[in-house]
PDB file of C-alpha atoms in Angstrom:
ATOM      1  CA  MET A   1      78.437 127.672 146.474  1.00 74.00           C
ATOM      2  CA  LYS A   2      81.422 129.873 146.683  1.00 85.00           C
ATOM      3  CA  LYS A   3      84.937 128.423 147.611  1.00 90.00           C
ATOM      4  CA  SER A   4      87.842 129.884 149.393  1.00 93.00           C
ATOM      5  CA  LEU A   5      91.027 130.127 147.461  1.00 95.00           C
ATOM      6  CA  LEU A   6      92.504 127.114 149.408  1.00 96.00           C
ATOM      7  CA  GLU A   7      89.479 125.095 148.182  1.00 95.00           C
ATOM      8  CA  LYS A   8      89.655 126.442 144.779  1.00 94.00           C
ATOM      9  CA  TYR A   9      93.348 125.316 144.368  1.00 96.00           C
ATOM     10  CA  ASP A  10      92.722 122.032 146.440  1.00 96.00           C
ATOM     11  CA  LEU A  11      95.087 123.236 148.958  1.00 97.00           C
ATOM     12  CA  LYS A  12      92.749 122.962 152.181  1.00 96.00           C
ATOM     13  CA  LYS A  13      93.934 119.539 153.365  1.00 97.00           C
ATOM     14  CA  TRP A  14      97.529 120.568 152.923  1.00 98.00           C
ATOM     15  CA  PHE A  15      96.959 123.861 154.745  1.00 98.00           C
ATOM     16  CA  ASP A  16      95.251 122.157 157.668  1.00 97.00           C
ATOM     17  CA  LYS A  17      97.827 119.438 157.882  1.00 98.00           C
ATOM     18  CA  THR A  18     101.052 121.747 157.430  1.00 98.00           C
ATOM     19  CA  PHE A  19     100.414 124.534 159.817  1.00 98.00           C
ATOM     20  CA  ASP A  20      99.612 124.543 163.426  1.00 97.00           C
ATOM     21  CA  LYS A  21      97.105 126.899 164.888  1.00 97.00           C
ATOM     22  CA  SER A  22      99.624 129.760 165.626  1.00 97.00           C
ATOM     23  CA  GLU A  23     100.952 129.590 162.060  1.00 97.00           C
ATOM     24  CA  LYS A  24      97.501 129.474 160.567  1.00 96.00           C
ATOM     25  CA  ASN A  25      96.610 132.598 162.605  1.00 96.00           C
ATOM     26  CA  ILE A  26      99.670 134.433 161.338  1.00 96.00           C
ATOM     27  CA  LEU A  27      98.973 133.279 157.656  1.00 96.00           C
ATOM     28  CA  LEU A  28      95.329 134.426 157.948  1.00 95.00           C
ATOM     29  CA  SER A  29      95.923 137.724 159.496  1.00 95.00           C
ATOM     30  CA  ALA A  30      98.562 138.530 156.935  1.00 95.00           C
ATOM     31  CA  TYR A  31      96.693 137.150 153.923  1.00 95.00           C
ATOM     32  CA  PRO A  32      93.160 136.595 154.613  1.00 93.00           C
ATOM     33  CA  ASP A  33      92.499 135.612 151.018  1.00 93.00           C
ATOM     34  CA  PHE A  34      93.444 132.076 151.904  1.00 94.00           C
ATOM     35  CA  THR A  35      90.005 131.533 153.333  1.00 93.00           C
ATOM     36  CA  ASP A  36      87.854 134.428 152.204  1.00 91.00           C
ATOM     37  CA  LYS A  37      85.093 133.059 150.009  1.00 91.00           C
ATOM     38  CA  ASN A  38      84.859 136.392 148.064  1.00 90.00           C
ATOM     39  CA  ALA A  39      88.525 136.526 147.294  1.00 90.00           C
ATOM     40  CA  ASN A  40      89.616 136.095 143.707  1.00 89.00           C
ATOM     41  CA  PHE A  41      92.868 135.066 142.059  1.00 91.00           C
ATOM     42  CA  ASN A  42      92.863 134.554 138.304  1.00 89.00           C
ATOM     43  CA  SER A  43      95.630 132.165 137.578  1.00 91.00           C
ATOM     44  CA  PRO A  44      94.740 128.496 137.203  1.00 94.00           C
ATOM     45  CA  TYR A  45      97.821 127.354 138.940  1.00 96.00           C
ATOM     46  CA  ALA A  46      98.035 126.693 142.682  1.00 96.00           C
ATOM     47  CA  ALA A  47     101.847 127.230 142.595  1.00 97.00           C
ATOM     48  CA  TYR A  48     101.140 130.834 141.309  1.00 97.00           C
ATOM     49  CA  PHE A  49      98.562 131.487 144.092  1.00 96.00           C
ATOM     50  CA  LEU A  50     100.817 130.395 146.850  1.00 97.00           C
ATOM     51  CA  ALA A  51     103.846 132.189 145.442  1.00 97.00           C
ATOM     52  CA  ALA A  52     101.932 135.252 145.211  1.00 96.00           C
ATOM     53  CA  SER A  53     100.983 135.010 148.845  1.00 97.00           C
ATOM     54  CA  LEU A  54     104.650 134.996 150.157  1.00 97.00           C
ATOM     55  CA  PRO A  55     105.277 138.761 150.137  1.00 96.00           C
ATOM     56  CA  TRP A  56     102.288 139.235 152.563  1.00 95.00           C
ATOM     57  CA  TYR A  57     104.061 137.366 155.382  1.00 95.00           C
ATOM     58  CA  ASN A  58     107.678 137.119 154.323  1.00 93.00           C
ATOM     59  CA  LYS A  59     109.366 138.373 157.610  1.00 91.00           C
ATOM     60  CA  LYS A  60     112.236 136.789 159.394  1.00 86.00           C
ATOM     61  CA  ASP A  61     109.851 135.812 162.308  1.00 91.00           C
ATOM     62  CA  ASN A  62     107.736 133.727 159.842  1.00 94.00           C
ATOM     63  CA  ALA A  63     110.733 131.918 158.231  1.00 94.00           C
ATOM     64  CA  ILE A  64     109.390 128.545 159.054  1.00 95.00           C
ATOM     65  CA  ILE A  65     105.985 129.404 157.578  1.00 97.00           C
ATOM     66  CA  CYS A  66     107.518 130.823 154.514  1.00 96.00           C
ATOM     67  CA  MET A  67     109.779 127.774 154.048  1.00 96.00           C
ATOM     68  CA  LYS A  68     106.635 125.466 154.286  1.00 97.00           C
ATOM     69  CA  VAL A  69     104.956 127.482 151.588  1.00 98.00           C
ATOM     70  CA  VAL A  70     108.020 127.500 149.334  1.00 97.00           C
ATOM     71  CA  SER A  71     108.373 123.815 149.759  1.00 96.00           C
ATOM     72  CA  LYS A  72     104.837 123.318 148.508  1.00 98.00           C
ATOM     73  CA  VAL A  73     105.181 125.716 145.562  1.00 97.00           C
ATOM     74  CA  ILE A  74     108.306 123.767 144.466  1.00 96.00           C
ATOM     75  CA  GLU A  75     106.477 120.465 144.879  1.00 96.00           C
ATOM     76  CA  LEU A  76     103.645 121.922 142.695  1.00 97.00           C
ATOM     77  CA  LEU A  77     106.148 123.225 140.145  1.00 95.00           C
ATOM     78  CA  ASN A  78     107.816 119.992 140.006  1.00 93.00           C
ATOM     79  CA  GLU A  79     104.477 118.081 139.392  1.00 93.00           C
ATOM     80  CA  THR A  80     103.220 120.488 136.592  1.00 87.00           C
ATOM     81  CA  SER A  81     104.878 120.855 133.447  1.00 85.00           C
ATOM     82  CA  ASP A  82     102.367 122.864 131.371  1.00 91.00           C
ATOM     83  CA  ILE A  83     102.860 126.353 133.178  1.00 95.00           C
ATOM     84  CA  PRO A  84     103.506 128.878 130.552  1.00 95.00           C
ATOM     85  CA  ALA A  85     106.866 130.821 130.832  1.00 95.00           C
ATOM     86  CA  TYR A  86     105.112 134.154 131.536  1.00 94.00           C
ATOM     87  CA  GLU A  87     103.407 132.868 134.668  1.00 94.00           C
ATOM     88  CA  LEU A  88     106.521 130.873 135.703  1.00 96.00           C
ATOM     89  CA  HIS A  89     108.371 134.201 135.703  1.00 96.00           C
ATOM     90  CA  PHE A  90     105.766 135.630 138.196  1.00 96.00           C
ATOM     91  CA  ILE A  91     106.045 132.537 140.246  1.00 97.00           C
ATOM     92  CA  TYR A  92     109.690 132.661 140.596  1.00 98.00           C
ATOM     93  CA  MET A  93     109.664 136.377 141.531  1.00 97.00           C
ATOM     94  CA  PRO A  94     108.596 136.014 145.222  1.00 97.00           C
ATOM     95  CA  LEU A  95     110.220 132.601 145.597  1.00 97.00           C
ATOM     96  CA  ILE A  96     113.744 134.075 145.068  1.00 98.00           C
ATOM     97  CA  PRO A  97     113.752 136.847 147.813  1.00 96.00           C
ATOM     98  CA  THR A  98     111.988 134.517 150.212  1.00 97.00           C
ATOM     99  CA  LEU A  99     114.536 131.773 149.757  1.00 96.00           C
ATOM    100  CA  TYR A 100     117.323 134.239 149.866  1.00 96.00           C
ATOM    101  CA  LYS A 101     116.021 135.992 153.084  1.00 95.00           C
ATOM    102  CA  ASN A 102     115.766 132.531 154.700  1.00 94.00           C
ATOM    103  CA  ARG A 103     119.130 131.350 153.151  1.00 93.00           C
ATOM    104  CA  ASP A 104     120.156 129.991 156.640  1.00 91.00           C
ATOM    105  CA  PHE A 105     117.588 127.249 156.199  1.00 91.00           C
ATOM    106  CA  GLU A 106     118.890 123.895 154.845  1.00 88.00           C
ATOM    107  CA  ASN A 107     119.187 124.063 151.163  1.00 92.00           C
ATOM    108  CA  ALA A 108     117.482 127.483 150.898  1.00 94.00           C
ATOM    109  CA  LEU A 109     120.575 129.224 149.443  1.00 95.00           C
ATOM    110  CA  ASP A 110     121.005 126.539 146.894  1.00 96.00           C
ATOM    111  CA  LEU A 111     117.203 126.593 146.093  1.00 96.00           C
ATOM    112  CA  ALA A 112     117.544 130.411 145.595  1.00 97.00           C
ATOM    113  CA  VAL A 113     120.190 129.910 143.083  1.00 97.00           C
ATOM    114  CA  ASP A 114     118.212 127.264 141.342  1.00 97.00           C
ATOM    115  CA  MET A 115     115.147 129.535 141.155  1.00 97.00           C
ATOM    116  CA  CYS A 116     117.280 132.296 139.751  1.00 98.00           C
ATOM    117  CA  ASN A 117     118.616 129.958 137.061  1.00 98.00           C
ATOM    118  CA  ARG A 118     115.246 128.892 136.239  1.00 97.00           C
ATOM    119  CA  GLN A 119     113.944 132.368 135.862  1.00 98.00           C
ATOM    120  CA  ILE A 120     116.910 133.307 133.728  1.00 98.00           C
ATOM    121  CA  GLU A 121     116.397 130.223 131.556  1.00 97.00           C
ATOM    122  CA  ILE A 122     112.928 131.171 130.623  1.00 97.00           C
ATOM    123  CA  ALA A 123     113.736 135.063 130.439  1.00 97.00           C
ATOM    124  CA  PRO A 124     114.020 135.042 126.511  1.00 97.00           C
ATOM    125  CA  GLN A 125     110.491 133.534 126.137  1.00 96.00           C
ATOM    126  CA  VAL A 126     109.048 136.228 128.542  1.00 95.00           C
ATOM    127  CA  VAL A 127     110.670 139.374 126.775  1.00 95.00           C
ATOM    128  CA  GLU A 128     107.905 139.745 124.185  1.00 93.00           C
ATOM    129  CA  PRO A 129     104.861 139.114 126.261  1.00 92.00           C
ATOM    130  CA  PHE A 130     106.286 141.559 128.878  1.00 90.00           C
ATOM    131  CA  LYS A 131     106.856 144.203 126.177  1.00 91.00           C
ATOM    132  CA  LYS A 132     103.345 143.559 124.902  1.00 92.00           C
ATOM    133  CA  ASN A 133     101.644 143.607 128.317  1.00 88.00           C
ATOM    134  CA  HIS A 134     103.744 146.317 130.057  1.00 87.00           C
ATOM    135  CA  GLY A 135     105.485 148.225 127.184  1.00 89.00           C
ATOM    136  CA  TYR A 136     108.842 147.810 128.728  1.00 89.00           C
ATOM    137  CA  LEU A 137     111.153 145.304 130.513  1.00 92.00           C
ATOM    138  CA  PRO A 138     111.384 145.879 134.355  1.00 93.00           C
ATOM    139  CA  SER A 139     114.150 144.613 136.425  1.00 94.00           C
ATOM    140  CA  HIS A 140     114.590 140.988 136.574  1.00 97.00           C
ATOM    141  CA  THR A 141     114.616 139.236 140.070  1.00 97.00           C
ATOM    142  CA  GLY A 142     116.738 136.173 138.901  1.00 98.00           C
ATOM    143  CA  PHE A 143     119.390 138.072 137.199  1.00 98.00           C
ATOM    144  CA  GLU A 144     119.741 140.681 139.949  1.00 97.00           C
ATOM    145  CA  GLN A 145     119.869 138.192 142.809  1.00 97.00           C
ATOM    146  CA  LEU A 146     122.331 135.847 141.043  1.00 98.00           C
ATOM    147  CA  ALA A 147     124.576 138.781 140.320  1.00 98.00           C
ATOM    148  CA  ILE A 148     124.559 139.686 143.900  1.00 97.00           C
ATOM    149  CA  LEU A 149     125.332 136.206 144.838  1.00 96.00           C
ATOM    150  CA  GLU A 150     128.128 135.905 142.464  1.00 97.00           C
ATOM    151  CA  LYS A 151     129.456 139.303 143.653  1.00 97.00           C
ATOM    152  CA  LYS A 152     129.478 137.958 147.344  1.00 96.00           C
ATOM    153  CA  ASN A 153     131.305 134.955 146.098  1.00 95.00           C
ATOM    154  CA  LYS A 154     133.849 137.302 144.242  1.00 96.00           C
ATOM    155  CA  ASN A 155     133.147 135.288 141.046  1.00 96.00           C
ATOM    156  CA  TRP A 156     133.610 138.483 138.934  1.00 97.00           C
ATOM    157  CA  SER A 157     133.612 136.745 135.508  1.00 96.00           C
ATOM    158  CA  ARG A 158     130.176 135.175 136.329  1.00 97.00           C
ATOM    159  CA  VAL A 159     128.782 138.631 137.481  1.00 97.00           C
ATOM    160  CA  ILE A 160     129.800 140.091 134.129  1.00 97.00           C
ATOM    161  CA  GLU A 161     128.337 137.157 132.117  1.00 97.00           C
ATOM    162  CA  ILE A 162     125.088 137.474 134.106  1.00 98.00           C
ATOM    163  CA  CYS A 163     124.857 141.286 133.677  1.00 98.00           C
ATOM    164  CA  GLU A 164     125.703 141.144 130.064  1.00 98.00           C
ATOM    165  CA  THR A 165     123.067 138.557 129.379  1.00 98.00           C
ATOM    166  CA  ALA A 166     120.381 140.645 131.310  1.00 97.00           C
ATOM    167  CA  LYS A 167     121.495 143.826 129.453  1.00 97.00           C
ATOM    168  CA  SER A 168     121.406 142.177 126.138  1.00 96.00           C
ATOM    169  CA  GLN A 169     117.892 141.025 126.630  1.00 96.00           C
ATOM    170  CA  GLY A 170     116.720 144.583 127.669  1.00 95.00           C
ATOM    171  CA  TRP A 171     115.923 143.904 131.377  1.00 96.00           C
ATOM    172  CA  GLY A 172     116.084 146.923 133.534  1.00 94.00           C
ATOM    173  CA  GLY A 173     118.790 147.332 136.086  1.00 94.00           C
ATOM    174  CA  ASP A 174     122.195 149.011 136.731  1.00 96.00           C
ATOM    175  CA  TRP A 175     124.103 146.288 134.568  1.00 97.00           C
ATOM    176  CA  ASP A 176     126.730 148.677 133.319  1.00 97.00           C
ATOM    177  CA  LYS A 177     127.603 149.626 136.854  1.00 97.00           C
ATOM    178  CA  ARG A 178     127.932 146.060 138.005  1.00 97.00           C
ATOM    179  CA  ILE A 179     130.014 145.237 134.868  1.00 96.00           C
ATOM    180  CA  GLU A 180     132.345 148.148 135.528  1.00 96.00           C
ATOM    181  CA  GLU A 181     132.633 146.996 139.402  1.00 96.00           C
ATOM    182  CA  ALA A 182     133.419 143.548 138.316  1.00 96.00           C
ATOM    183  CA  ASN A 183     135.995 144.533 135.614  1.00 95.00           C
ATOM    184  CA  LYS A 184     137.759 146.698 138.231  1.00 94.00           C
ATOM    185  CA  ASN A 185     137.869 143.681 140.571  1.00 93.00           C
ATOM    186  CA  ILE A 186     139.341 141.396 137.933  1.00 90.00           C
ATOM    187  CA  GLY A 187     141.833 143.938 137.125  1.00 77.00           C
ATOM    188  CA  GLY A 188     142.887 143.930 140.856  1.00 62.00           C
ATOM    189  CA  LYS A 189     141.948 147.512 141.603  1.00 50.00           C
ATOM    190  CA  LYS A 190     139.889 146.495 144.580  1.00 48.00           C
TER     191      LYS A 190
END
C-alpha cells in the first residue's frame, strides 16, 4: 500500500498534533505532496523533506507555520548525525531564508546565523560533489546571507573574511564587489 510522504517520513502524528485545521489547509494547498500517496521524494531524511517543502509556503502570512516546520527540521537535524554534508547543504538552503524572513520571531535571527555557519562549515566538503554533479559551484546561501548580516552590523572585517573564504572555495557570487565595499567602509570613505 502506498504511503503519503508524511507517513513515509513518520511525520503524520507530528503534523496532526502541530497544526490546526486552518494551518493544515494552508500547507496542503501550497504543498499537496504532504499527503499525496503518489508523491515521491528521494532523500531518506525527513529533515531534507521538510526543509525542501518550505519554499512552497514561505510567506509572511505563514510565518507561524514556517517556524513550526523549521523547529521540527532543527529537531531532526539535532537527532541525526549521519546526514552527508551534500544533503545537509540542501537542508540549510531553505532554512536560512525562511529564518531570515521571519527574523522577528524569538531566536530566528540567531538560528539564521547558526544555519549559515553550519552550511559554511561543511562547504569545503561539498565543493567536489557539487562540481561533479553540476559542473560548477553556484552561489552559496550561507556565505551570502552571513555577508549581508555582517554588512548590516557594519562588521566590515567579517564581511571581507566571509567573502574571501567563499571566493577562495570557488562559490559563485559578487565577492569582489562586497570586499571592495567593505574595504571602502573600513577606510572611512563611506
